[in-house]
Amino acid sequence: EGSTLIGGTIPINFANPFVTVSAGYRFYGFRGGSVMFGALSNLHTFRASRNQYRATINDALLNLTRNYYELVRNQALLQIQTRAVEVSKAQVDLNRQLERAGTGTRFQVLQSETQLARDEQGLLTQEVDLRRAAIALATNLNLNATVNLLSVESEVRKVRLIDPSCDINRLINLAIINRPELKQFEELRIAAKRNIQVAAAPLYPQFQFFGSVAGNGQTLTRQYG
């Protein structure tokens, strides 16, 4: 309601409201399969991302397991090194007694003292390695690194993780079923095949149609006041 310009030059006044309305639609009947294969490609890419997330969790657990085994190994080596120091101390005492008794030489005493010094240095080095392994494990567990972690295992022994009766084909099947990395790359392979079909879509014929309707008047209906 008011005034306007027809063609941008001729002024015209409206004493009553004037409404112009238009609406339309466009329907794509066939676009070479780009829509469907694009959706399938996105679906397989999503599945690959989900398997990648699971693979990341498995990698974190594997790293944690390796850190624990490293802690157990260093703890066992520390026990061995401690025992070696005790044996070296006993050997030094024995050689000194033999020297005082006249059946031993000073050379044997010095040799045993040298071995004791080497074992004590090895013990100190092993204590440092054990502390480093405990810090690495505490960091992966998000625990306080100032706490010295130790294993409760009383002995170190070999444990078979895989049934010896399983052949190579069975192991491959188990890996395909359980490894999320393999599922991830399989989904990416399928997504790549779908992308090939999406890229070939412009080479196919396309079909679409559209329609529109327009009107104008004082109101949007046929009723007048």
Coordinates of C-alpha atoms in Angstrom, one line a residue, residues 25-100:
Y25 CA 9.2 -26.8 -7.6
R26 CA 11.9 -28.8 -9.4
F27 CA 12.1 -32.5 -9.5
Y28 CA 15.2 -34.4 -10.5
G29 CA 14.1 -37.7 -11.9
F30 CA 17.6 -39.0 -12.8
R31 CA 21.0 -37.5 -12.2
G32 CA 23.3 -40.3 -13.3
G33 CA 23.1 -42.0 -9.9
S34 CA 25.3 -39.3 -8.2
V35 CA 22.8 -38.9 -5.4
M36 CA 22.4 -42.5 -4.5
F37 CA 26.0 -43.5 -4.9
G38 CA 27.1 -40.4 -3.1
A39 CA 25.0 -41.3 -0.1
L40 CA 26.4 -44.9 -0.2
S41 CA 29.9 -43.4 -0.3
N42 CA 29.2 -41.3 2.7
L43 CA 27.7 -44.3 4.5
H44 CA 30.8 -46.4 4.0
T45 CA 33.1 -43.5 5.0
F46 CA 31.1 -43.1 8.2
R47 CA 31.5 -46.8 8.9
A48 CA 35.2 -46.6 8.2
S49 CA 35.5 -43.7 10.7
R50 CA 33.7 -45.7 13.3
N51 CA 36.1 -48.7 12.9
Q52 CA 39.0 -46.3 13.0
Y53 CA 37.7 -45.1 16.4
R54 CA 37.6 -48.7 17.7
A55 CA 41.1 -49.3 16.3
T56 CA 42.4 -46.3 18.2
I57 CA 41.0 -47.8 21.4
N58 CA 42.6 -51.1 20.7
D59 CA 46.0 -49.3 20.0
A60 CA 45.7 -47.6 23.4
L61 CA 45.0 -50.8 25.2
L62 CA 47.9 -52.6 23.3
N63 CA 50.3 -49.8 24.3
L64 CA 49.1 -50.1 27.9
T65 CA 49.7 -53.8 27.9
R66 CA 53.2 -53.4 26.5
N67 CA 54.0 -50.8 29.2
Y68 CA 52.8 -53.3 31.8
Y69 CA 54.9 -56.1 30.4
E70 CA 57.9 -53.8 30.3
L71 CA 57.4 -53.0 34.0
V72 CA 57.2 -56.7 34.8
R73 CA 60.4 -57.4 32.8
N74 CA 62.3 -54.6 34.5
Q75 CA 61.1 -55.7 37.9
A76 CA 62.3 -59.3 37.2
L77 CA 65.7 -58.0 36.0
L78 CA 66.0 -55.9 39.2
Q79 CA 65.5 -59.0 41.3
I80 CA 68.2 -60.8 39.3
Q81 CA 70.5 -57.8 39.6
T82 CA 69.9 -57.6 43.4
R83 CA 70.7 -61.3 43.7
A84 CA 73.9 -60.7 41.7
V85 CA 75.0 -58.0 44.1
E86 CA 74.4 -60.3 47.1
V87 CA 76.5 -63.0 45.5
S88 CA 79.3 -60.6 44.6
K89 CA 79.4 -59.3 48.3
A90 CA 79.6 -62.9 49.5
Q91 CA 82.4 -63.6 47.1
V92 CA 84.3 -60.5 48.3
D93 CA 84.0 -61.6 51.9
L94 CA 85.1 -65.1 51.0
N95 CA 88.2 -63.9 49.1
R96 CA 89.1 -61.6 52.0
Q97 CA 88.9 -64.5 54.5
L98 CA 91.0 -66.7 52.2
E99 CA 93.6 -63.8 52.0
R100 CA 93.8 -63.5 55.7

